[in-house]
Coordinates of C-alpha atoms in Angstrom, one line a residue:
M71 CA 10.5 -19.0 -1.5
S72 CA 12.0 -18.0 -5.0
T73 CA 10.3 -15.3 -7.2
E74 CA 11.5 -17.4 -10.3
L75 CA 8.9 -20.0 -9.7
P76 CA 5.6 -19.7 -11.6
P77 CA 2.9 -18.0 -9.3
V78 CA 0.1 -20.1 -8.3
A79 CA -3.8 -19.4 -8.1
P80 CA -4.7 -19.2 -4.4
E81 CA -7.5 -21.7 -4.4
V82 CA -4.9 -24.4 -5.9
L83 CA -2.8 -24.1 -3.0
A84 CA -5.8 -24.0 -0.6
E85 CA -7.2 -27.1 -2.1
A86 CA -3.8 -29.1 -2.2
V87 CA -3.3 -28.2 1.6
E88 CA -6.7 -29.0 2.4
N89 CA -6.4 -32.7 0.6
L90 CA -3.6 -33.4 3.3
T91 CA -4.1 -35.7 6.4
A92 CA -3.6 -34.1 9.7
R93 CA -0.5 -35.9 10.1
L94 CA 1.0 -34.6 6.6
R95 CA 0.0 -31.0 7.6
K96 CA 2.2 -31.0 10.6
K97 CA 4.9 -31.7 8.0
L98 CA 3.9 -29.3 5.4
D99 CA 6.2 -26.2 6.6
D100 CA 9.4 -28.2 7.1
A101 CA 8.7 -29.6 3.7
T102 CA 8.0 -26.4 1.9
A103 CA 11.2 -24.5 3.2
G104 CA 13.8 -26.5 1.4
C105 CA 12.1 -27.2 -1.5
A106 CA 12.4 -24.1 -3.7
N107 CA 16.1 -24.6 -3.8
T108 CA 15.8 -27.7 -5.7
A109 CA 13.7 -26.2 -8.5
V110 CA 14.8 -27.2 -12.1
H111 CA 13.5 -25.1 -15.0
E112 CA 12.7 -27.2 -18.0
A113 CA 12.8 -26.1 -21.6
D114 CA 9.2 -26.2 -22.1
G115 CA 8.6 -23.9 -19.4
S116 CA 7.8 -26.4 -16.8
V117 CA 9.3 -26.5 -13.4
T118 CA 10.3 -29.7 -11.5
F119 CA 10.9 -30.5 -7.9
R120 CA 12.7 -33.7 -6.8
F121 CA 11.8 -35.4 -3.3
G122 CA 13.8 -38.3 -2.9
E123 CA 14.0 -40.8 -5.5
D124 CA 10.4 -41.7 -6.2
A125 CA 8.5 -38.2 -6.2
L126 CA 9.0 -35.8 -9.0
V127 CA 6.6 -32.9 -8.9
T128 CA 6.1 -30.9 -12.1
L129 CA 4.5 -27.5 -12.2
R130 CA 3.2 -26.6 -15.6
P131 CA 1.9 -23.0 -15.7
G132 CA -0.6 -21.8 -18.5
P133 CA -0.1 -19.3 -21.4
A134 CA 0.0 -16.7 -18.6
G135 CA 2.9 -18.0 -16.8
T136 CA 0.6 -19.1 -13.8
V137 CA -0.5 -22.4 -12.1
T138 CA -4.5 -21.7 -12.4
E139 CA -5.7 -25.4 -12.3
A140 CA -4.9 -28.7 -10.2
G141 CA -4.2 -30.6 -13.0
Q142 CA -1.1 -28.2 -13.7
A143 CA 0.7 -29.5 -10.5
T144 CA 1.1 -33.3 -10.6
C145 CA 3.5 -35.8 -8.5
T146 CA 4.6 -39.0 -9.2
C147 CA 4.3 -40.6 -5.9
L148 CA 1.6 -43.2 -4.9
L149 CA -0.4 -40.3 -2.9
A150 CA -0.5 -38.2 -5.6
P151 CA -2.5 -36.0 -5.6
R152 CA -3.1 -36.0 -1.9
C153 CA 0.7 -35.7 -1.1
L154 CA 2.8 -33.8 0.8
H155 CA 5.5 -33.1 -2.2
R156 CA 2.7 -31.6 -4.2
A157 CA 1.5 -29.4 -1.7
A158 CA 5.2 -28.2 -0.7
A159 CA 6.0 -27.2 -4.1
L160 CA 2.8 -25.1 -4.6
G161 CA 3.6 -23.5 -1.3
A162 CA 6.9 -22.6 -2.1
A163 CA 5.8 -20.7 -5.2
P164 CA 4.6 -16.9 -5.0
L165 CA 0.7 -16.2 -4.9
A166 CA -0.9 -15.1 -7.9
D167 CA -2.8 -12.0 -8.3
T168 CA -6.7 -12.9 -8.9
A169 CA -7.1 -10.1 -11.4
P170 CA -4.8 -7.6 -12.9
P171 CA -3.5 -4.7 -10.4
E172 CA -4.9 -1.4 -9.9
P173 CA -2.6 1.0 -11.7
E174 CA -1.9 3.0 -8.5
P175 CA 1.3 5.3 -8.3
A176 CA 4.2 3.5 -6.6
V177 CA 4.4 3.8 -2.7
T178 CA 7.0 2.5 0.0
A179 CA 8.1 -1.0 0.0
G180 CA 6.3 -1.8 3.1
T181 CA 2.9 -0.5 2.3
E182 CA 2.0 -3.1 -0.2
Q183 CA -1.7 -2.8 0.6
A184 CA -1.5 0.2 -1.3
T185 CA -0.1 -0.6 -3.3
A186 CA -0.6 -3.8 -3.6
A187 CA -2.1 0.4 -1.8
G188 CA 1.1 -1.1 -1.6
A189 CA 3.7 -1.1 -3.5
G190 CA 1.8 0.5 -6.2
A191 CA -0.8 -2.2 -7.1
S192 CA -3.6 -4.2 -5.9
A193 CA -5.4 -7.4 -6.7
E194 CA -8.6 -5.8 -5.6
T195 CA -10.1 -5.0 -8.8
A196 CA -9.7 -4.8 -12.3
S197 CA -10.1 -2.2 -15.2
A198 CA -13.0 -3.0 -17.4
E199 CA -14.4 -0.4 -19.7
P200 CA -17.7 -1.0 -21.8
D201 CA -18.1 -0.6 -25.5
S202 CA -20.5 2.2 -25.1
A203 CA -21.4 3.5 -21.6
E204 CA -24.6 5.3 -20.7
P205 CA -24.6 8.5 -18.8
G206 CA -25.1 7.8 -14.9
G207 CA -28.5 8.3 -13.4
P208 CA -29.6 8.6 -9.9
A209 CA -27.7 6.4 -7.4
E210 CA -29.8 3.1 -6.7
P211 CA -30.4 1.7 -3.4
V212 CA -27.5 -0.7 -2.4
P213 CA -29.0 -4.3 -2.5
A214 CA -28.7 -6.2 0.9
L215 CA -26.0 -9.0 1.3
T216 CA -27.0 -12.2 0.0
A217 CA -26.8 -15.6 2.2
A218 CA -23.7 -16.7 0.2
Q219 CA -22.0 -13.5 1.0
L220 CA -22.7 -13.3 4.6
G221 CA -21.7 -17.0 4.9
A222 CA -18.5 -16.0 3.1
A223 CA -17.9 -13.3 5.3
A224 CA -18.5 -15.2 8.4
A225 CA -16.0 -17.7 7.3
L226 CA -13.2 -15.1 6.3
W227 CA -13.6 -13.5 9.8
H228 CA -13.3 -17.0 11.2
A229 CA -10.0 -17.7 9.4
A230 CA -8.6 -14.4 10.1
A231 CA -9.3 -14.5 14.0
E232 CA -7.7 -17.9 13.8
A233 CA -4.6 -16.6 12.1
L234 CA -4.6 -13.6 14.7
A235 CA -4.5 -16.0 17.2
A236 CA -1.9 -18.1 15.9
G237 CA 0.4 -15.2 15.0
V238 CA 3.4 -15.1 12.8
T239 CA 5.2 -17.8 14.9
A240 CA 2.3 -20.3 14.4
G241 CA 0.9 -18.9 11.0
G242 CA 2.3 -21.5 8.8
A243 CA 1.1 -23.2 5.5
V244 CA -2.1 -24.6 7.3
V245 CA -3.3 -21.5 8.7
Q246 CA -2.3 -19.5 5.4
A247 CA -4.5 -22.1 3.3
E248 CA -7.4 -21.5 5.5
L249 CA -7.5 -18.0 5.1
L250 CA -6.8 -18.7 1.0
R251 CA -9.7 -21.1 1.0
A252 CA -12.1 -18.4 2.7
A253 CA -10.6 -15.6 0.6
H254 CA -11.7 -17.7 -2.8
T255 CA -14.9 -18.3 -1.1
A256 CA -15.2 -14.5 -0.6
R257 CA -14.1 -14.1 -4.0
L258 CA -16.9 -16.5 -5.5
A259 CA -19.6 -14.7 -3.3
G260 CA -18.7 -11.4 -5.1
L261 CA -16.6 -9.9 -2.2
P262 CA -13.6 -9.1 -4.0
R263 CA -12.1 -6.4 -1.4
A264 CA -12.4 -8.9 1.5
E265 CA -10.7 -11.5 -0.6
A266 CA -7.7 -8.9 -1.3
A267 CA -7.6 -8.0 2.3
A268 CA -7.0 -11.8 3.0
L269 CA -4.5 -12.0 0.3
R270 CA -2.5 -9.6 1.9
V271 CA -2.5 -10.9 5.0
V272 CA -1.1 -14.1 3.7
R273 CA 1.6 -12.5 1.8
G274 CA 2.4 -10.6 5.1
L275 CA 2.7 -13.7 6.9
R276 CA 4.9 -15.3 4.4
A277 CA 7.2 -12.4 4.2
A278 CA 7.4 -12.3 8.0
R279 CA 8.0 -15.9 8.4
E280 CA 10.8 -15.9 5.6
R281 CA 12.1 -12.8 7.1
R282 CA 12.4 -10.7 4.0
T283 CA 14.0 -7.4 4.4
A284 CA 10.9 -5.5 3.0
H285 CA 8.8 -7.1 5.7
R286 CA 7.5 -4.5 8.3
L287 CA 5.7 -5.7 11.4
G288 CA 3.5 -2.6 11.4
D289 CA 2.2 -3.4 7.9
L290 CA 1.1 -6.8 8.7
T291 CA -0.6 -5.1 11.7
G292 CA -2.7 -2.9 9.7
S293 CA -3.4 -5.6 6.9
F294 CA -4.9 -7.6 9.8
R295 CA -6.9 -4.4 11.0
E296 CA -8.3 -3.8 7.6
L297 CA -9.2 -7.9 7.1
L298 CA -10.8 -8.2 10.5
H299 CA -12.6 -5.1 9.9
T300 CA -14.2 -5.8 6.5
A301 CA -15.3 -9.5 7.5
G302 CA -16.8 -8.5 10.6
V303 CA -18.9 -5.7 9.0
L304 CA -19.8 -7.6 6.4
A305 CA -20.5 -10.7 8.5
S306 CA -22.9 -8.5 10.3
G307 CA -24.9 -7.8 7.2
A308 CA -23.9 -4.2 6.6
A309 CA -24.1 -3.8 2.7
D310 CA -21.6 -1.1 2.4
P311 CA -20.4 -0.7 -1.3
A312 CA -17.1 0.6 -0.3
L313 CA -16.6 -3.0 1.7
T314 CA -17.9 -5.2 -0.9
G315 CA -16.0 -3.6 -3.6
T316 CA -16.4 -4.5 -7.2
S317 CA -14.6 -7.0 -9.3
R318 CA -14.7 -4.9 -12.5
R319 CA -14.1 -1.4 -12.6
A320 CA -17.1 0.3 -14.1
Y321 CA -16.5 3.2 -16.7
A322 CA -19.2 6.0 -17.2
A323 CA -19.7 8.2 -20.3
G324 CA -17.7 11.5 -19.4
G325 CA -18.7 13.3 -22.5
S326 CA -16.0 15.9 -24.0
L327 CA -13.1 16.6 -21.6
Q328 CA -10.2 19.0 -21.8
V329 CA -7.1 17.9 -19.6
H330 CA -3.7 18.9 -19.0
G331 CA -0.7 17.1 -17.5
L332 CA 0.6 17.4 -13.9
C333 CA 3.1 14.7 -13.7
R334 CA 4.0 11.1 -14.1
E335 CA 5.3 8.6 -11.7
P336 CA 6.4 5.0 -11.8
V337 CA 4.2 2.1 -10.6
L338 CA 6.0 -0.9 -9.2
S339 CA 4.2 -3.7 -7.6
A340 CA 5.2 -6.2 -5.1
T341 CA 3.8 -8.9 -7.4
G342 CA 5.5 -8.3 -10.4
Y343 CA 3.5 -5.4 -12.3
G344 CA 5.4 -2.4 -13.4
G345 CA 4.0 0.7 -15.4
V346 CA 3.5 4.4 -15.3
V347 CA 0.6 6.7 -14.3
T348 CA 0.3 10.2 -15.7
H349 CA -1.8 12.5 -13.4
L350 CA -4.2 15.1 -15.1
L351 CA -6.2 18.1 -14.5
A352 CA -9.2 19.5 -16.2
P353 CA -9.9 23.7 -16.0
D354 CA -12.4 23.1 -13.5
G355 CA -9.9 21.3 -11.0
S356 CA -11.3 17.9 -11.6
R357 CA -8.4 15.0 -11.5
Y358 CA -7.9 12.5 -13.7
S359 CA -5.3 10.0 -14.6
I360 CA -4.2 7.6 -17.6
S361 CA -2.3 4.6 -16.6
D362 CA -0.2 1.7 -18.4
V363 CA 0.5 -1.2 -15.9
R364 CA 1.4 -4.7 -17.3
P365 CA 3.7 -7.8 -16.0
G366 CA 7.3 -6.6 -16.3
G367 CA 8.3 -5.2 -13.1
L368 CA 11.0 -2.7 -12.4
A369 CA 12.3 -3.0 -16.1
R370 CA 8.7 -2.1 -17.4
A371 CA 8.3 0.7 -14.6
R372 CA 11.2 2.4 -15.8
G373 CA 10.4 2.2 -19.7
A374 CA 6.8 2.8 -19.5
G375 CA 7.8 6.5 -18.9
R376 CA 8.1 7.1 -22.5
A377 CA 5.4 4.4 -23.8
S378 CA 2.7 5.7 -26.1
V379 CA -0.6 6.7 -24.5
A380 CA -3.3 4.1 -25.5
L381 CA -6.2 6.6 -25.4
G382 CA -8.4 7.7 -28.5
G383 CA -5.6 7.5 -31.1
A384 CA -3.6 10.3 -29.3
T385 CA 0.1 10.5 -30.6
L386 CA 1.3 11.6 -27.2
D387 CA 3.6 9.0 -25.3
H388 CA 3.4 9.6 -21.1
A389 CA 6.3 12.0 -20.9
G390 CA 4.8 14.4 -23.4
L391 CA 1.3 14.2 -21.8
A392 CA 2.8 14.6 -18.3
R393 CA 3.8 18.4 -19.7
G394 CA 0.9 18.2 -22.4
G395 CA -2.7 18.0 -22.6
L396 CA -5.7 16.2 -24.6
R397 CA -9.0 17.2 -25.9
I398 CA -11.0 13.9 -25.5
V399 CA -14.3 13.3 -27.0
G400 CA -16.8 10.5 -25.8
A401 CA -14.4 10.0 -22.6
T402 CA -15.1 7.0 -20.3
V403 CA -14.2 7.8 -16.7
S404 CA -14.3 5.6 -13.5
A405 CA -15.4 6.6 -10.0
E406 CA -11.7 7.4 -9.2
G407 CA -11.1 9.5 -12.2
R408 CA -9.4 7.0 -14.5
L409 CA -9.8 7.5 -18.2
G410 CA -10.6 4.6 -20.6
A411 CA -9.7 3.6 -23.9
G412 CA -13.3 2.2 -25.0
R413 CA -14.5 2.3 -28.4
G414 CA -15.8 5.6 -29.5
V415 CA -13.1 7.7 -27.4
K416 CA -11.3 10.1 -29.6
A417 CA -8.2 12.4 -28.4
T418 CA -6.0 14.9 -30.0
P419 CA -3.2 16.7 -28.1
L420 CA -3.1 20.1 -26.6
P421 CA -0.3 22.3 -25.8
G422 CA 1.2 21.9 -22.2
A423 CA 0.4 24.7 -19.1
P424 CA 2.9 25.4 -16.8
W425 CA 2.0 24.9 -12.8
T426 CA 2.2 28.8 -12.4
D427 CA -1.1 29.2 -14.3
G428 CA -3.9 27.1 -15.5
P429 CA -5.6 24.3 -13.9
A430 CA -2.5 23.5 -11.5
A431 CA -2.1 26.9 -10.0
P432 CA -5.0 26.4 -7.2
L433 CA -3.0 23.5 -5.9
F434 CA -0.1 25.5 -4.6
A435 CA -2.6 28.5 -3.7
R436 CA -3.3 27.3 0.0
P437 CA -1.4 25.9 3.0
A438 CA -0.4 22.2 3.1
A439 CA -2.2 22.0 6.6
E440 CA -5.6 23.2 4.7
A441 CA -5.1 20.6 1.9
V442 CA -4.5 17.7 4.2
A443 CA -7.4 18.5 6.5
A444 CA -9.7 18.7 3.6
L445 CA -8.5 15.4 2.2
L446 CA -9.1 13.8 5.5
A447 CA -12.7 15.4 6.0
D448 CA -13.9 14.2 2.4
S449 CA -12.3 10.7 2.6
A450 CA -13.8 8.1 5.0
D451 CA -11.4 5.6 3.9
A452 CA -7.7 6.0 4.5
A453 CA -7.2 4.2 1.1
D454 CA -8.7 6.8 -0.6
T455 CA -6.2 9.4 0.4
E456 CA -3.2 7.5 -1.1
T457 CA -3.7 8.6 -4.6
T458 CA -4.3 12.3 -3.7
L459 CA -1.6 14.9 -4.5
I460 CA -1.2 18.3 -2.9
G461 CA 1.0 21.0 -3.5
C462 CA 3.2 23.7 -1.6
D463 CA 6.3 25.8 -1.7
V464 CA 9.1 25.1 0.7
V465 CA 12.4 26.1 2.0
V466 CA 15.1 23.3 2.1
V467 CA 16.5 23.0 5.9
G468 CA 18.6 19.9 5.3
P469 CA 18.8 15.9 5.8
A470 CA 17.6 14.4 8.8
G471 CA 18.2 10.4 8.9
D472 CA 15.8 8.9 6.0
H473 CA 14.3 12.0 5.0
L474 CA 14.8 15.6 3.8
L475 CA 13.5 18.1 6.3
V476 CA 11.8 21.4 4.7
R477 CA 9.8 24.1 6.1
E478 CA 6.7 25.7 4.0
A479 CA 7.3 28.9 2.9
L480 CA 4.6 30.6 5.3
P481 CA 4.9 32.3 8.5
D482 CA 5.0 29.9 11.3
A483 CA 4.8 27.0 9.3
P484 CA 5.6 23.6 10.6
L485 CA 8.7 21.5 9.5
L486 CA 7.9 19.0 6.9
R487 CA 9.6 15.7 6.0
L488 CA 10.0 14.8 2.6
L489 CA 10.6 11.0 2.1
P490 CA 10.9 9.2 -1.5
A491 CA 7.9 8.2 -3.2
H492 CA 9.5 4.8 -3.7
P493 CA 12.8 3.6 -2.3
H494 CA 13.7 1.4 -5.1
P495 CA 17.4 2.0 -5.7
E496 CA 17.0 1.8 -9.4
L497 CA 14.2 4.6 -9.4
P498 CA 16.0 8.2 -9.1
H499 CA 13.4 9.3 -6.2
T500 CA 15.9 8.7 -3.3
E501 CA 18.9 10.4 -5.5
N502 CA 16.8 13.4 -6.4
L503 CA 15.9 14.2 -2.8
R504 CA 19.5 13.6 -1.7
R505 CA 21.0 16.0 -4.4
I506 CA 18.1 18.6 -3.2
A507 CA 19.5 18.1 0.5
A508 CA 22.7 19.6 -0.4
Y509 CA 21.2 23.0 -1.1
P510 CA 20.0 24.4 2.2
G511 CA 17.8 27.4 1.8
L512 CA 16.8 26.4 -1.8
R513 CA 13.1 27.3 -2.6
L514 CA 11.2 24.4 -3.9
R515 CA 7.7 24.0 -5.5
V516 CA 6.7 20.2 -4.6
L517 CA 3.6 18.2 -5.8
G518 CA 3.3 15.2 -3.7
R519 CA 1.4 12.5 -1.9
P520 CA 0.7 13.1 2.1
D521 CA 2.0 10.2 4.2
L522 CA -0.8 9.9 6.6
D523 CA 1.3 7.3 8.7
R524 CA 3.8 9.5 9.5
A525 CA 3.9 13.2 11.3
A526 CA 3.8 16.2 8.8
T527 CA 5.2 13.9 6.0
L528 CA 5.1 14.2 2.2
R529 CA 6.4 11.9 -0.7
P530 CA 6.9 14.0 -3.5
V531 CA 6.4 12.8 -7.1
A532 CA 7.6 16.2 -8.8
V533 CA 9.2 19.2 -8.0
G534 CA 9.8 22.9 -9.7
P535 CA 11.1 26.0 -9.4
V536 CA 9.2 28.9 -7.3
P537 CA 8.3 31.9 -9.3
G538 CA 10.1 35.0 -8.6
E539 CA 12.7 33.3 -6.4
P540 CA 16.5 33.6 -7.5
Y541 CA 17.8 30.8 -5.4
T542 CA 15.5 27.9 -6.8
L543 CA 15.6 25.3 -9.5
R544 CA 17.0 26.2 -13.0
L545 CA 15.2 23.6 -15.1
P546 CA 15.4 23.4 -18.9
E547 CA 12.6 25.2 -20.8
E548 CA 11.4 22.0 -22.4
W549 CA 10.6 20.5 -19.1
L550 CA 7.9 23.1 -18.4
G551 CA 8.8 24.1 -14.9
R552 CA 9.0 20.6 -13.2
A553 CA 10.8 17.6 -12.9
D554 CA 9.3 13.9 -12.4
L555 CA 11.4 12.4 -9.5
G556 CA 10.7 9.2 -10.6
Y557 CA 12.1 9.4 -14.4
E558 CA 14.3 12.8 -14.5
R559 CA 17.5 13.0 -12.6
L560 CA 18.5 16.4 -11.3
Q561 CA 21.8 17.5 -12.4
G562 CA 24.2 20.3 -10.8
E563 CA 23.1 22.6 -13.8
H564 CA 19.5 22.3 -12.3
F565 CA 20.6 24.3 -9.0
P566 CA 21.6 27.6 -8.5
P567 CA 25.4 28.6 -9.1
P568 CA 27.7 28.0 -6.0
D569 CA 28.3 31.7 -5.8
T570 CA 24.6 32.3 -5.4
A571 CA 23.9 33.4 -1.8
A572 CA 21.2 31.1 -0.1
P573 CA 18.8 33.2 1.7
A574 CA 17.4 32.4 5.1
T575 CA 15.4 29.1 5.6
G576 CA 12.2 30.7 6.0
P577 CA 9.9 33.3 7.0
G578 CA 9.6 31.8 10.4
P579 CA 12.0 31.2 13.2
V580 CA 15.7 29.4 12.1
P581 CA 14.6 25.7 13.2
E582 CA 16.7 23.6 15.6
P583 CA 18.6 20.6 14.1
A584 CA 16.3 18.2 12.3
S585 CA 17.0 15.6 15.1
V586 CA 14.8 17.5 17.4
A587 CA 12.2 18.3 15.0
P588 CA 8.6 18.0 16.4
D589 CA 6.9 14.6 15.9
P590 CA 3.6 14.4 18.1
L591 CA 3.2 10.7 17.1
A592 CA 6.7 9.4 18.3
D593 CA 6.6 11.7 21.4
S594 CA 3.0 10.0 22.4
P595 CA 2.9 7.2 24.7
L596 CA 0.6 5.3 22.2
W597 CA 3.6 3.3 21.1
R598 CA 2.5 1.2 24.2
V599 CA -0.7 0.2 22.3
R600 CA 1.2 -0.3 19.4
R601 CA 3.7 -2.5 20.8
L602 CA 1.1 -4.6 22.4
L603 CA -0.9 -5.3 19.1
E604 CA 2.2 -6.0 17.0
T605 CA 3.1 -8.4 19.9
G606 CA 0.0 -10.3 19.2
V607 CA 0.5 -10.2 15.3
A608 CA 4.1 -11.8 15.9
G609 CA 3.5 -14.1 18.8
G610 CA -0.2 -14.5 18.7
R611 CA -2.7 -14.7 21.5
R612 CA -0.2 -16.3 23.7
A613 CA 2.3 -13.7 23.5
V614 CA -0.1 -10.9 24.2
A615 CA -1.3 -12.9 27.5
E616 CA 2.5 -13.2 28.4
A617 CA 3.3 -9.7 28.0
A618 CA 0.4 -8.7 30.2
R619 CA 1.7 -11.0 33.0
G620 CA 4.7 -9.4 33.0
T621 CA 3.9 -6.1 33.5
A622 CA 1.3 -4.2 36.1
P623 CA -1.5 -2.7 34.4
L624 CA -0.8 0.7 36.1
A625 CA 2.9 0.6 35.0
A626 CA 2.1 -0.3 31.6
Y627 CA -0.9 2.2 30.7
G628 CA -0.6 4.6 33.4
P629 CA 1.4 6.8 30.9
L630 CA -1.6 6.7 28.8
R631 CA -4.1 7.7 31.2
R632 CA -1.9 10.5 32.5
A633 CA -1.7 12.1 28.8
G634 CA -5.6 11.9 28.6
L635 CA -5.6 8.6 26.3
T636 CA -8.1 6.9 28.8
G637 CA -9.9 5.0 25.9
A638 CA -6.6 3.5 24.6
A639 CA -5.7 2.4 27.9
D640 CA -8.9 0.8 28.7
L641 CA -9.0 -1.2 25.2
A642 CA -5.5 -2.3 25.6
T643 CA -6.2 -3.7 29.2
A644 CA -9.1 -5.4 27.8
L645 CA -7.2 -7.0 25.1
A646 CA -4.7 -8.2 27.6
A647 CA -7.5 -9.5 29.9
E648 CA -9.2 -11.4 26.9
A649 CA -5.8 -12.8 25.8
D650 CA -5.2 -14.2 29.1
R651 CA -9.0 -15.7 29.2
R652 CA -8.7 -19.3 28.9
P653 CA -11.3 -20.9 30.9
R654 CA -11.3 -24.9 31.2
D655 CA -13.9 -27.5 32.2
A656 CA -13.5 -30.2 34.7
F657 CA -11.3 -32.2 32.5
G658 CA -8.8 -29.4 31.7
R659 CA -10.4 -28.8 28.1
L660 CA -10.8 -25.3 26.9
A661 CA -14.5 -24.3 27.6
D662 CA -14.5 -21.5 25.1
P663 CA -11.9 -22.2 22.3
S664 CA -13.4 -19.8 19.7
P665 CA -11.0 -17.0 19.0
D666 CA -14.0 -14.5 18.2
G667 CA -13.5 -12.5 21.7
Y668 CA -10.0 -12.1 21.5
A669 CA -9.9 -11.0 17.8
W670 CA -12.9 -8.4 18.7
A671 CA -10.9 -7.2 21.3
W672 CA -7.7 -6.9 19.3
L673 CA -9.6 -5.1 16.5
A674 CA -11.4 -2.4 18.9
A675 CA -7.6 -1.7 20.3
A676 CA -6.4 -1.5 16.8
T677 CA -9.1 0.5 15.5
H678 CA -8.7 2.9 18.2
L679 CA -5.2 3.3 17.9
A680 CA -5.5 4.1 14.0
G681 CA -7.7 6.7 14.9
A682 CA -5.9 8.6 17.6
E683 CA -2.5 8.3 15.6
R684 CA -4.1 9.6 12.3
S685 CA -5.6 12.7 14.8
L686 CA -2.1 13.2 15.5
V687 CA -0.7 13.1 12.2
A688 CA -3.2 15.6 11.0
A689 CA -2.4 17.8 14.0
S690 CA 1.2 17.8 12.8
W691 CA 0.5 19.4 9.6
T692 CA -0.9 22.4 11.4
A693 CA 0.9 25.8 11.8
T694 CA 3.2 25.8 15.2
P695 CA 3.2 28.9 17.6
S696 CA 5.7 31.3 16.7
G697 CA 9.0 30.5 18.0
A698 CA 8.0 27.0 18.8
T699 CA 10.7 24.6 17.1
S700 CA 10.6 21.4 19.5
A701 CA 8.3 18.9 21.0
A702 CA 6.7 19.4 24.1
P703 CA 8.3 17.2 26.6

């Protein structure tokens, strides 16, 4: 797929595939694979594809650069518009977002659900502000799901179960189109979160089949788990607002606010959006943010760090706001703390406050383990933890593979891993961490986002010197004691001079080499369940059945039972048995062709695994016993 092609609305592609005959659908994957290389960009903004001598497909995107209507894709062949050529051309183009993305911070390239959860943006909801907002009253009862919503959720569950049973190997254009059709129905029924989950699965299937370097099978496995969970719960009739979502973000009146900047970080979406989000704190510790995310990708993400803040006539840019503050009158605030720029909002600049005092000081006052535990306890939804920043003071130990190893500056504190908040080479996160790694013993104040998919891992977005420590960062006075790792590049002058003696690496025992740092997640036999689930995503139901036939259950899941993980062992065994259950009638036909049983078994195992791994990750943040420096055998 060429990213230069105009994005296509999911419902347009789904309709084109649905109109094909069964014979043409079998040829669709092959036709789509090669047609992107034949695209020709015309002077009028259209894109043409030639199929032989008699078929010319033309895509004419609208003013926004997206194909949003069936009439914007035409073909000159006799079968048009129900032709293979038109469907193949539409399938070669990227999927368009159904709404502007959430302005979430940039995250790792493999976590598009976050970003996309992940990659920094989501098609789940759009920001919208009222001209005037009324103060919020008591919470109203959640209305029951409508018949249309129940039907849409059931259709999405069925499409997701079929896609899971097919796996990546058989999850071609036809399977993807069924998911897109069900996603569009969910959108029309008012289930935007379910639609967004389906779109993430389709994008993951595309990336896997095209063997893109950014694709990770674990991410696609997580996307399938979220889609099946969301669709399954909704289809059961549960009217959970966290699962239904909202198609427009509601802003409520926030009155008068005083906020101070914490830091800023770039936003980079896999779907072409870029920008910046600036994190803010109120004197009472309440967290807010102001974001500016638009189409433009990397170039805009890099330049938006100094874009003007569009809020109530404020004269600050995002760089100034990250180290300054605002007094806001008539504020509008979303449930997630995003500040809106609706009518009547007035803002005036305030002097900045350093991390050492003011509202930021409490962020660094408690151990990271306590902050992570509170984060997990307060959030039932893992996605809610992806935007929360925690602070801690650490001592640099040294580089270790793809991460920087540090120890929190507390007695018997565990080793922590620092990973770039975004690994894109044009953003300075990775380079800054590499420079920091060259100074073992350096005292560092870190503000970052815990990565709850890895053991004791923090993704720093800003760093600063530790007060009162001689061997720490030496930042310019105008930086107000912190450096935004996504925008500022640390230089040699920002570090202690070479003749300054580095102290010991922390108040605890000197750690062993980084290669033997404890990792309870990696040391756990849960990898056997994870491999079985990912095998199902990659090869479908048949691959799970074949894997189960080749290994005795005792040999495969005995280590799980010996480790006390009997629940995981039982669910993995049940999944393997369900995958191999193919009853047939007297004529050799499948007696129960529905993939529902297999999908439920897979979801049960995946949900249990996610919970078990999250518990191990949470435990990895706790303090280790004195003298313990390596994992138990």
